Short mmCIF file of C-alpha atoms and ligand atoms in Angstrom, two decimals:
data_model
loop_
_atom_site.label_atom_id
_atom_site.label_comp_id
_atom_site.label_asym_id
_atom_site.label_seq_id
_atom_site.Cartn_x
_atom_site.Cartn_y
_atom_site.Cartn_z
CA MET A 1 59.19 49.19 63.59
CA THR A 2 61.43 47.08 65.77
CA LYS A 3 60.96 44.59 62.30
CA ALA A 4 62.42 46.80 60.49
CA ALA A 5 65.21 47.44 63.16
CA SER A 6 66.09 43.60 63.66
CA ALA A 7 66.38 43.05 59.72
CA ALA A 8 68.42 46.33 59.02
CA ALA A 9 70.43 45.14 62.25
CA LYS A 10 71.23 42.48 60.95
CA ASP A 11 72.48 43.37 57.04
CA PHE A 12 74.67 46.00 58.67
CA ALA A 13 76.29 43.86 60.89
CA ALA A 14 76.60 41.36 58.19
CA ALA A 15 78.36 44.35 56.27
CA GLY A 16 80.57 45.33 58.87
CA VAL A 17 78.59 48.06 60.93
CA GLY A 18 79.20 47.51 64.76
CA GLY A 19 77.14 50.36 66.20
CA VAL A 20 74.93 52.70 65.86
CA HIS A 21 75.24 56.53 67.15
CA LEU A 22 71.32 57.72 68.40
CA ALA A 23 71.41 61.49 67.67
CA TRP A 24 69.83 64.39 68.35
CA ALA A 25 70.43 68.12 69.14
CA ASP A 26 70.17 70.08 72.23
CA ASN A 27 68.99 73.45 72.70
CA ASN A 28 72.23 74.95 71.46
CA GLY A 29 72.49 73.48 68.21
CA ILE A 30 75.12 70.82 69.59
CA PRO A 31 74.65 67.47 68.23
CA ARG A 32 74.64 65.01 71.55
CA SER A 33 74.35 60.77 70.33
CA ARG A 34 75.04 57.30 72.26
CA ILE A 35 76.11 54.66 70.14
CA VAL A 36 74.80 51.50 70.32
CA PRO A 37 75.97 48.00 69.35
CA ILE A 38 74.45 46.55 65.82
CA ALA A 39 72.88 43.61 68.16
CA GLY A 40 71.46 46.09 70.29
CA LEU A 41 69.93 48.33 67.15
CA ALA A 42 66.20 46.34 67.96
CA ASP A 43 66.15 46.62 71.31
CA ALA A 44 67.02 50.10 71.37
CA ALA A 45 64.13 50.81 68.86
CA SER A 46 61.23 49.68 70.81
CA ARG A 47 62.08 50.58 74.39
CA GLY A 48 64.81 53.30 73.86
CA VAL A 49 68.46 53.84 75.37
CA GLY A 50 68.66 55.91 78.88
CA ALA A 51 69.90 59.68 78.76
CA THR A 52 69.81 62.18 81.57
CA SER A 53 66.75 64.70 81.49
CA LEU A 54 69.55 67.02 81.85
CA PHE A 55 70.62 67.00 78.38
CA ALA A 56 67.70 69.49 77.55
CA VAL A 57 69.44 71.82 80.32
CA PHE A 58 73.02 71.72 79.33
CA ASP A 59 74.52 75.33 77.98
CA SER A 60 76.46 76.01 74.80
CA HIS A 61 79.77 75.05 77.65
CA ASP A 62 78.41 71.37 78.20
CA ALA A 63 77.90 73.21 81.73
CA ILE A 64 74.21 71.96 83.10
CA THR A 65 71.93 75.05 84.90
CA TYR A 66 69.47 74.04 87.81
CA GLY A 67 68.02 77.78 86.34
CA HIS A 68 64.56 75.70 85.42
CA ALA A 69 62.54 74.66 87.97
CA GLY A 70 61.08 71.37 85.48
CA LEU A 71 64.67 69.74 85.95
CA ALA A 72 66.18 71.51 88.85
CA THR A 73 68.03 68.61 90.33
CA PRO A 74 69.90 65.46 88.68
CA SER A 75 67.52 63.07 89.27
CA GLY A 76 65.72 61.86 86.05
CA ASP A 77 65.82 59.99 82.94
CA VAL A 78 64.81 59.87 79.96
CA ARG A 79 64.47 57.46 76.90
CA LEU A 80 65.86 57.50 73.45
CA VAL A 81 63.94 55.72 70.15
CA PRO A 82 65.88 55.79 67.12
CA VAL A 83 63.95 56.71 63.99
CA VAL A 84 64.63 53.70 62.31
CA GLU A 85 62.38 54.94 58.57
CA ARG A 86 66.17 57.66 58.66
CA LEU A 87 69.10 54.58 59.53
CA ARG A 88 72.01 55.33 57.73
CA ARG A 89 75.01 53.64 56.96
CA LEU A 90 77.88 56.54 58.19
CA ALA A 91 79.56 56.11 54.31
CA GLY A 92 82.63 58.61 55.98
CA GLN A 93 82.57 56.21 59.27
CA PRO A 94 82.18 52.68 57.42
CA ALA A 95 81.77 50.94 60.99
CA LEU A 96 78.97 53.04 61.88
CA ALA A 97 75.79 53.79 61.28
CA TRP A 98 73.25 57.10 61.95
CA ALA A 99 70.05 57.41 62.76
CA PRO A 100 67.91 60.31 64.35
CA VAL A 101 66.34 59.35 67.80
CA ARG A 102 62.69 60.81 69.97
CA GLN A 103 63.07 61.74 73.16
CA LEU A 104 60.15 59.78 75.40
CA THR A 105 59.24 59.67 79.04
CA ARG A 106 60.43 56.08 80.99
CA SER A 107 56.86 55.34 80.02
CA GLY A 108 56.73 55.87 76.56
CA ASP A 109 55.09 58.79 76.29
CA PRO A 110 56.28 62.30 74.43
CA TRP A 111 58.45 64.48 76.45
CA PRO A 112 58.00 67.60 76.58
CA TYR A 113 60.80 68.57 76.08
CA CYS A 114 61.55 66.32 73.13
CA GLN A 115 62.62 69.24 70.06
CA ARG A 116 61.61 66.71 66.31
CA ALA A 117 58.05 66.15 68.50
CA VAL A 118 57.64 70.15 68.17
CA LEU A 119 58.41 70.12 64.33
CA GLU A 120 55.94 67.00 64.34
CA ALA A 121 53.26 69.02 65.86
CA GLN A 122 53.81 71.69 63.88
CA VAL A 123 53.61 69.77 60.83
CA ALA A 124 50.94 67.69 61.77
CA GLU A 125 49.29 71.65 62.12
CA ALA A 126 49.47 71.65 59.43
CA ALA A 127 48.12 69.04 57.51
CA ARG A 128 45.07 69.18 59.28
CA ARG A 129 44.95 73.23 57.71
CA GLY A 130 45.95 71.34 54.24
CA LEU A 131 49.46 72.63 54.13
CA GLU A 132 52.44 71.02 53.36
CA PHE A 133 55.73 72.47 53.70
CA ARG A 134 59.08 72.02 51.93
CA ALA A 135 62.40 72.81 53.32
CA GLY A 136 66.15 73.33 52.61
CA TYR A 137 69.26 73.96 54.74
CA GLU A 138 72.57 76.32 53.18
CA LEU A 139 75.32 75.53 55.74
CA GLU A 140 78.42 77.67 55.52
CA PHE A 141 81.24 76.57 57.37
CA ALA A 142 85.16 77.19 58.27
CA VAL A 143 88.11 74.51 56.75
CA ALA A 144 90.78 74.52 59.32
CA PRO A 145 94.17 72.06 59.07
CA ALA A 146 93.67 69.53 61.56
CA GLY A 147 94.88 70.86 65.34
CA SER A 148 94.78 74.13 64.38
CA ALA A 149 94.16 76.52 67.29
CA ASP A 150 91.71 78.73 65.00
CA VAL A 151 90.91 79.15 61.73
CA VAL A 152 91.98 82.84 61.27
CA SER A 153 95.11 82.27 62.10
CA ALA A 154 95.75 78.43 60.25
CA PRO A 155 93.25 79.06 56.79
CA GLY A 156 92.07 75.95 55.39
CA HIS A 157 91.99 77.32 51.75
CA PRO A 158 93.35 80.75 50.73
CA GLY A 159 90.46 82.13 48.80
CA PRO A 160 89.62 84.23 46.57
CA ALA A 161 85.82 83.81 47.21
CA TYR A 162 84.16 81.39 44.72
CA SER A 163 87.13 80.39 43.35
CA PRO A 164 87.73 77.22 41.97
CA HIS A 165 91.37 77.56 42.23
CA ALA A 166 90.52 77.79 46.31
CA LEU A 167 89.37 74.66 46.72
CA VAL A 168 92.53 73.01 44.63
CA GLY A 169 94.17 72.25 48.23
CA LEU A 170 91.03 70.54 49.68
CA ASP A 171 90.32 68.62 46.11
CA GLY A 172 90.19 65.29 48.48
CA PHE A 173 87.81 66.74 50.60
CA VAL A 174 85.56 68.13 48.53
CA ALA A 175 85.08 64.61 46.77
CA ALA A 176 84.07 62.51 50.21
CA LEU A 177 81.93 65.69 50.61
CA LEU A 178 80.32 64.70 47.41
CA HIS A 179 80.73 61.57 47.69
CA ASP A 180 79.53 60.48 51.09
CA PHE A 181 77.13 62.42 51.06
CA ALA A 182 75.11 60.94 47.94
CA ALA A 183 76.00 57.99 49.89
CA ASN A 184 74.56 58.89 52.65
CA GLY A 185 71.24 59.56 51.03
CA LEU A 186 71.58 63.46 51.28
CA ARG A 187 71.34 65.18 47.63
CA ILE A 188 73.58 68.57 47.68
CA GLY A 189 72.02 71.73 45.38
CA GLN A 190 75.61 73.29 44.73
CA LEU A 191 79.19 73.50 46.84
CA HIS A 192 81.30 76.17 47.09
CA ALA A 193 84.07 78.00 48.41
CA GLU A 194 82.48 81.08 49.75
CA TYR A 195 83.13 84.80 51.01
CA GLY A 196 84.35 84.41 54.92
CA VAL A 197 87.90 83.05 55.91
CA ALA A 198 88.81 79.79 54.50
CA GLN A 199 84.73 79.33 54.44
CA VAL A 200 82.91 76.73 52.06
CA GLU A 201 79.29 76.58 51.48
CA LEU A 202 77.20 73.28 49.96
CA SER A 203 73.08 73.66 50.01
CA LEU A 204 70.86 71.05 50.39
CA ALA A 205 68.02 70.30 48.53
CA ALA A 206 64.19 71.18 49.59
CA THR A 207 62.51 67.88 51.55
CA ASP A 208 59.61 67.49 54.30
CA PRO A 209 60.41 69.83 57.32
CA VAL A 210 61.64 66.92 59.54
CA ALA A 211 63.85 65.66 56.61
CA ALA A 212 65.38 68.34 56.76
CA ALA A 213 65.94 68.90 60.43
CA ASP A 214 67.06 65.20 60.16
CA ASP A 215 69.53 65.37 57.16
CA GLN A 216 70.96 69.01 58.60
CA LEU A 217 72.17 66.08 61.81
CA LEU A 218 73.33 63.45 59.50
CA ALA A 219 75.03 66.57 57.24
CA ARG A 220 77.10 67.90 60.16
CA GLN A 221 78.38 63.89 60.67
CA THR A 222 79.05 63.70 57.08
CA ILE A 223 81.45 67.12 56.78
CA HIS A 224 83.50 65.80 60.14
CA ALA A 225 83.97 63.01 59.38
CA ALA A 226 85.21 63.77 55.77
CA ALA A 227 86.60 66.91 57.31
CA HIS A 228 88.83 64.39 59.87
CA ALA A 229 89.48 61.57 57.33
CA HIS A 230 91.26 64.53 54.89
CA GLY A 231 93.84 66.11 57.84
CA LEU A 232 91.36 68.73 58.53
CA VAL A 233 89.03 70.44 61.10
CA VAL A 234 85.62 72.75 60.47
CA SER A 235 84.08 75.30 62.43
CA PHE A 236 80.26 75.55 61.95
CA ALA A 237 79.88 78.49 65.08
CA PRO A 238 78.49 81.76 63.08
CA LEU A 239 81.14 83.33 63.70
CA VAL A 240 85.19 82.04 63.01
CA GLY A 241 86.67 85.88 63.37
CA LEU A 242 84.60 89.27 64.54
CA GLY A 243 85.99 90.62 61.28
CA SER A 244 85.36 88.56 59.05
CA ALA A 245 81.80 87.11 57.10
CA GLY A 246 80.07 84.47 59.50
CA ASN A 247 78.38 80.92 58.62
CA GLY A 248 74.64 81.50 58.22
CA TRP A 249 72.40 77.56 58.17
CA HIS A 250 70.02 79.57 55.93
CA LEU A 251 66.85 78.23 55.99
CA HIS A 252 64.29 78.43 53.03
CA THR A 253 61.16 77.25 52.76
CA SER A 254 57.99 77.00 50.96
CA VAL A 255 53.86 76.03 51.16
CA ARG A 256 51.97 74.57 48.96
CA ARG A 257 48.31 73.54 49.12
CA LYS A 258 46.78 71.67 46.71
CA GLY A 259 50.27 70.89 45.41
CA ARG A 260 49.94 74.62 44.05
CA ASN A 261 53.20 76.75 45.82
CA LEU A 262 51.56 79.56 47.72
CA LEU A 263 54.88 81.91 47.68
CA ASP A 264 54.78 81.59 43.77
CA ASP A 265 54.31 85.12 42.37
CA ASN A 266 52.92 84.74 39.40
CA GLY A 267 55.16 86.55 36.98
CA THR A 268 55.00 89.67 39.50
CA GLY A 269 58.06 89.45 41.75
CA VAL A 270 56.41 89.69 45.01
CA PRO A 271 53.95 87.15 46.67
CA ASP A 272 50.36 87.71 46.56
CA GLY A 273 47.67 85.97 49.01
CA ASP A 274 48.69 83.26 51.93
CA GLY A 275 51.89 83.22 50.11
CA ALA A 276 52.45 87.31 51.26
CA ALA A 277 50.65 86.95 54.10
CA TYR A 278 53.38 83.21 55.38
CA LEU A 279 55.65 85.97 54.48
CA ALA A 280 54.25 88.91 56.17
CA GLY A 281 53.93 86.52 59.03
CA LEU A 282 57.52 85.56 59.19
CA LEU A 283 58.18 89.14 58.96
CA ARG A 284 55.39 89.81 61.96
CA ASP A 285 57.26 87.25 64.50
CA LEU A 286 61.28 87.94 62.97
CA PRO A 287 62.89 88.96 66.43
CA ALA A 288 61.11 86.00 68.19
CA LEU A 289 61.83 84.01 65.32
CA THR A 290 65.62 84.92 65.18
CA ALA A 291 65.39 84.06 69.44
CA ILE A 292 65.06 80.46 68.36
CA THR A 293 66.74 80.17 64.59
CA ALA A 294 69.72 82.21 65.82
CA PRO A 295 70.10 81.82 69.63
CA SER A 296 73.44 82.06 70.93
CA VAL A 297 75.26 84.49 72.37
CA PRO A 298 77.87 84.21 68.87
CA SER A 299 74.74 84.70 67.59
CA THR A 300 73.62 87.65 67.77
CA LEU A 301 77.36 89.19 67.33
CA ARG A 302 77.17 87.32 63.87
CA LEU A 303 74.02 89.40 62.57
CA ARG A 304 75.82 92.47 61.80
CA PRO A 305 74.82 94.79 59.18
CA GLY A 306 76.79 94.47 55.52
CA PHE A 307 77.97 90.42 56.66
CA PHE A 308 74.67 89.13 54.47
CA ALA A 309 73.11 88.10 57.59
CA GLY A 310 70.80 90.69 58.27
CA ALA A 311 71.23 92.07 61.23
CA TYR A 312 67.16 94.80 60.39
CA ALA A 313 63.87 93.27 60.06
CA PHE A 314 62.97 93.60 56.68
CA TRP A 315 62.03 91.80 53.63
CA GLY A 316 63.97 91.64 49.81
CA VAL A 317 63.49 90.14 46.74
CA GLU A 318 67.03 88.85 46.15
CA ASN A 319 67.98 91.58 48.72
CA ARG A 320 70.97 89.70 49.71
CA GLU A 321 71.09 91.56 53.42
CA ALA A 322 67.09 90.97 53.82
CA PRO A 323 67.50 87.97 56.86
CA LEU A 324 64.05 87.30 55.06
CA ARG A 325 65.36 86.80 50.90
CA TYR A 326 62.73 86.13 49.04
CA VAL A 327 63.26 83.82 45.77
CA PRO A 328 60.93 84.00 43.00
CA GLY A 329 60.06 81.40 40.88
CA SER A 330 60.83 82.11 37.05
CA PRO A 331 59.64 80.89 33.37
CA LEU A 332 63.00 79.32 33.68
CA LEU A 333 63.23 77.82 37.10
CA GLY A 334 59.23 76.37 37.23
CA ALA A 335 56.98 78.20 40.27
CA ASP A 336 58.31 75.40 42.14
CA HIS A 337 61.09 76.96 42.67
CA ALA A 338 59.40 80.02 44.84
CA ASN A 339 60.42 79.76 48.72
CA VAL A 340 61.47 82.10 51.36
CA GLU A 341 65.36 82.42 52.59
CA LEU A 342 65.56 83.11 56.79
CA LYS A 343 69.14 84.49 56.79
CA THR A 344 68.78 84.33 61.08
CA SER A 345 69.54 81.56 61.17
CA ASP A 346 72.93 79.48 62.03
CA ALA A 347 74.24 76.39 63.25
CA SER A 348 74.12 77.06 67.27
CA ALA A 349 69.88 76.24 66.77
CA ASN A 350 68.46 73.31 67.46
CA PRO A 351 67.49 72.58 63.54
CA TYR A 352 63.50 71.20 64.55
CA LEU A 353 62.75 73.60 66.45
CA ALA A 354 64.04 76.90 63.99
CA LEU A 355 61.20 74.60 61.64
CA ALA A 356 58.63 74.78 64.23
CA VAL A 357 58.83 78.01 65.24
CA VAL A 358 59.19 79.32 61.19
CA LEU A 359 55.89 77.01 60.11
CA ALA A 360 53.92 78.63 62.84
CA ALA A 361 54.75 81.80 62.15
CA GLY A 362 54.34 81.69 58.41
CA MET A 363 50.77 79.24 59.51
CA ALA A 364 49.46 82.35 61.49
CA GLY A 365 50.49 84.86 59.41
CA ILE A 366 48.56 82.63 57.06
CA GLU A 367 45.15 82.12 59.18
CA ASP A 368 45.50 86.13 59.95
CA ALA A 369 46.02 86.95 56.42
CA ALA A 370 48.90 89.76 57.74
CA ALA A 371 49.77 92.61 55.66
CA LEU A 372 53.24 92.45 53.64
CA PRO A 373 55.33 95.89 53.55
CA GLU A 374 56.92 97.20 50.37
CA PRO A 375 60.02 95.07 49.86
CA ILE A 376 63.39 96.35 50.60
CA ALA A 377 65.59 97.17 48.00
CA GLU A 378 68.84 98.47 49.42
CA ASP A 379 70.78 98.11 52.67
CA PRO A 380 69.04 99.59 55.77
CA GLY A 381 72.10 99.48 57.49
CA GLY A 382 74.03 102.10 55.20
CA TRP A 383 70.84 104.35 56.00
CA THR A 384 70.41 107.08 59.04
CA GLU A 385 68.76 106.11 62.06
CA GLY A 386 66.12 108.80 61.09
CA GLU A 387 65.56 107.22 58.10
CA ARG A 388 65.04 103.76 59.19
CA GLU A 389 62.22 104.94 61.79
CA THR A 390 60.51 106.68 58.65
CA ARG A 391 60.14 103.02 56.89
CA GLY A 392 60.03 101.09 60.14
CA VAL A 393 62.43 98.92 59.50
CA ARG A 394 64.32 98.32 63.89
CA ARG A 395 67.14 96.41 64.49
CA LEU A 396 66.97 93.03 65.63
CA PRO A 397 68.03 92.41 69.46
CA ALA A 398 71.13 92.75 69.29
CA ASP A 399 71.94 90.24 72.52
CA THR A 400 70.15 87.46 74.79
CA ALA A 401 68.39 90.01 77.23
CA GLY A 402 67.01 91.88 73.89
CA GLN A 403 66.26 88.08 71.87
CA ASP A 404 64.49 87.02 75.76
CA ALA A 405 62.01 89.95 75.42
CA ALA A 406 60.95 89.50 72.12
CA LEU A 407 60.02 85.85 72.77
CA THR A 408 58.37 87.19 75.83
CA ALA A 409 56.96 89.92 73.04
CA SER A 410 55.19 87.06 70.91
CA PRO A 411 53.53 84.04 72.67
CA ARG A 412 52.81 82.70 69.34
CA VAL A 413 56.19 82.29 68.69
CA ALA A 414 57.29 80.96 72.18
CA GLY A 415 54.46 78.99 72.66
CA VAL A 416 55.53 76.40 70.20
CA LEU A 417 57.90 75.05 72.42
CA GLY A 418 55.38 74.60 75.17
CA ASP A 419 55.71 75.68 78.97
CA ASP A 420 58.33 73.28 80.09
CA LEU A 421 60.50 73.10 76.79
CA LEU A 422 60.99 77.07 76.85
CA GLY A 423 61.60 76.96 80.46
CA ALA A 424 64.29 74.66 80.16
CA PHE A 425 65.14 76.91 76.48
CA ARG A 426 65.67 79.96 78.04
CA ALA A 427 67.89 78.66 81.22
CA VAL A 428 69.53 77.52 78.68
CA ARG A 429 70.12 81.32 77.05
CA ALA A 430 70.57 82.39 80.70
CA SER A 431 73.50 80.08 81.43
CA ASP A 432 75.09 81.10 78.00
CA ALA A 433 75.14 84.93 78.60
CA ALA A 434 76.02 84.78 83.03
CA TRP A 435 79.30 83.05 80.66
CA ALA A 436 79.98 85.53 78.21
CA ALA A 437 79.54 88.47 80.61
CA ASP A 438 82.48 88.69 81.79
CA ARG A 439 84.85 87.63 78.74
CA THR A 440 85.94 89.48 75.78
CA ALA A 441 83.73 89.35 72.01
CA ASP A 442 87.00 87.56 70.90
CA GLU A 443 87.28 85.33 74.11
CA ILE A 444 83.70 84.39 73.13
CA VAL A 445 83.66 83.67 69.56
CA ALA A 446 87.01 80.72 70.33
CA ALA A 447 84.95 78.98 72.71
CA HIS A 448 81.91 78.55 70.57
CA LEU A 449 84.58 77.60 67.25
CA TRP A 450 84.70 73.54 67.90
CA ARG A 451 80.91 73.13 69.49
CA TYR A 452 78.72 72.30 65.97
N1 LIG B 501 78.03 84.72 55.49
C1 LIG B 501 76.37 85.14 55.36
C2 LIG B 501 75.77 84.51 57.26
O1 LIG B 501 76.88 84.63 57.97
C3 LIG B 501 75.69 84.66 54.17
C4 LIG B 501 76.78 85.29 53.40
C5 LIG B 501 75.28 84.71 51.68
O2 LIG B 501 74.42 85.60 51.44
O3 LIG B 501 75.59 83.57 51.64
O4 LIG B 501 75.21 84.22 56.75
MG1 LIG B 502 75.99 81.53 51.66
#
C-alpha cells in the first residue's frame, strides 16, 4: 500500500496537489480531517498520523465529554491511516486530495472506536453468510448566500419545489456539482429543487456499503467546495427551520445472495421470503436503528408526522411517509432495482455506523425469519391514537432519553458498536442532550445549521 501511496503522491504532486485531507466522521456525523503535505502521504499510509483519542467523545458543539469511562482523561493518541484505494484529487479544490481513514491504535491494531471498522466487520459477517449488500444515500440540503446567518431568512433559491426555474439562479453551482461529482468518482442518480426552503437534493448511485459511507463523506466535501466557489453556503442539518421540511439523508439498501436481489417482489408488489424477513428485521429494530441513524437533538425534531421524514414505526410500499419505504422492482426497472429506503436517517449520523446497524438488523431479520406485518398505505399521523394502538403503530422515540432506552432494549443493534464505542456514543448523546436542555427548539436548530 505504501508503494501505491508513493506512486499516487508522485502523480498528484506533479499535477499540483499540495496536500491530502485525511478524513473521517465522528459520532455526531461531523466530518473531521487532518491535512498532510503530499510528500507525507506514503509515510501516513504506513504509520498513520497522530490525533487525540478524544475525537470519539466530541459532542455536536465541539465540547469534549469525559462521561465515558474508557476515554475519561485528556491522555491518549490514535493513528489515522488513509485508505489509499479511495484517494481522490478534489475537483473543486484542485490543490488538495482526499482519503478516508482507518483509526488504529499506536501499535497498529484496530481501534475499538473506529466506526469504519465496525462497518467492515458487518460486511465481512454478511460475506460469511453468503450475503452481499448494496447501499446508496440521497442527500437533501438547503442553500443560502455565503455569510447568511440562516437559511429561512435568506433562501438560496425561491422555489417552487421541483421547479427547473428555481435552480436557474444556482446554475453555476449545479454545473459544478455535476462536474465535480463525476470527477471525484461519485455517480449522481438525479438532482432537483426539493420541497423544503431553498432545498436541493441529489442521490448517489448504489455501491458496496463501505464505499457508500466513504462516498457520503466525499460528497459533503464536494458540495461544500462547490457552494463556496459560487458564493453560497449549504446546510446539511436535519432541520433548517421548525416549520419547514427537514433534510433527510435517506439510506437505500438491498441484499443479494448468489447475485439474486432478495428484495425482488416477483411481480407481487411486496417482498417475500428472506427479502420480507430483511425488511421485518429493520422494522423490528427501527427505534434502536433510528437512535444511530438520526441520533442528534435536531434529528428528533425532524421526525414529525406529515413531513415525509418518518415519525411512526411502520413500513409501506412506495409510502413517502413511511420510515421504511419498500421500493419494488418492475419489468421496466428490473429486479435489481428493488430496495428499502430508510427515511429516519440524516447527516448527524455517522454514515459507517448507520450502515453497520442497518446491515446487522436486516441480517438478524433474515436469520430469525422475522415476520413482516401488512404494509400501510396511509399516514398513521392522521389516525386517532386508538387506531394506531389497534394497528400496532408506535411513535418513534422523540427525544434522546427515548432513543437511549431503545438502544438498551435492542442488544442486537447496540451490540454492533461494541462496548467501548457504544459507551462513547452514549456519552456524546448525553452531552448533546444536556446542552439542549435549557435551549429553545429555535436555538437548537440555529446551533446545528453549519455543523455537518
Ligand atoms: N425532506 C424529507 C425528510 O425530512 C423527505 C422528503 C422526501 O420524501 O424526499 O426526510
Ligand atoms: Mg427528498
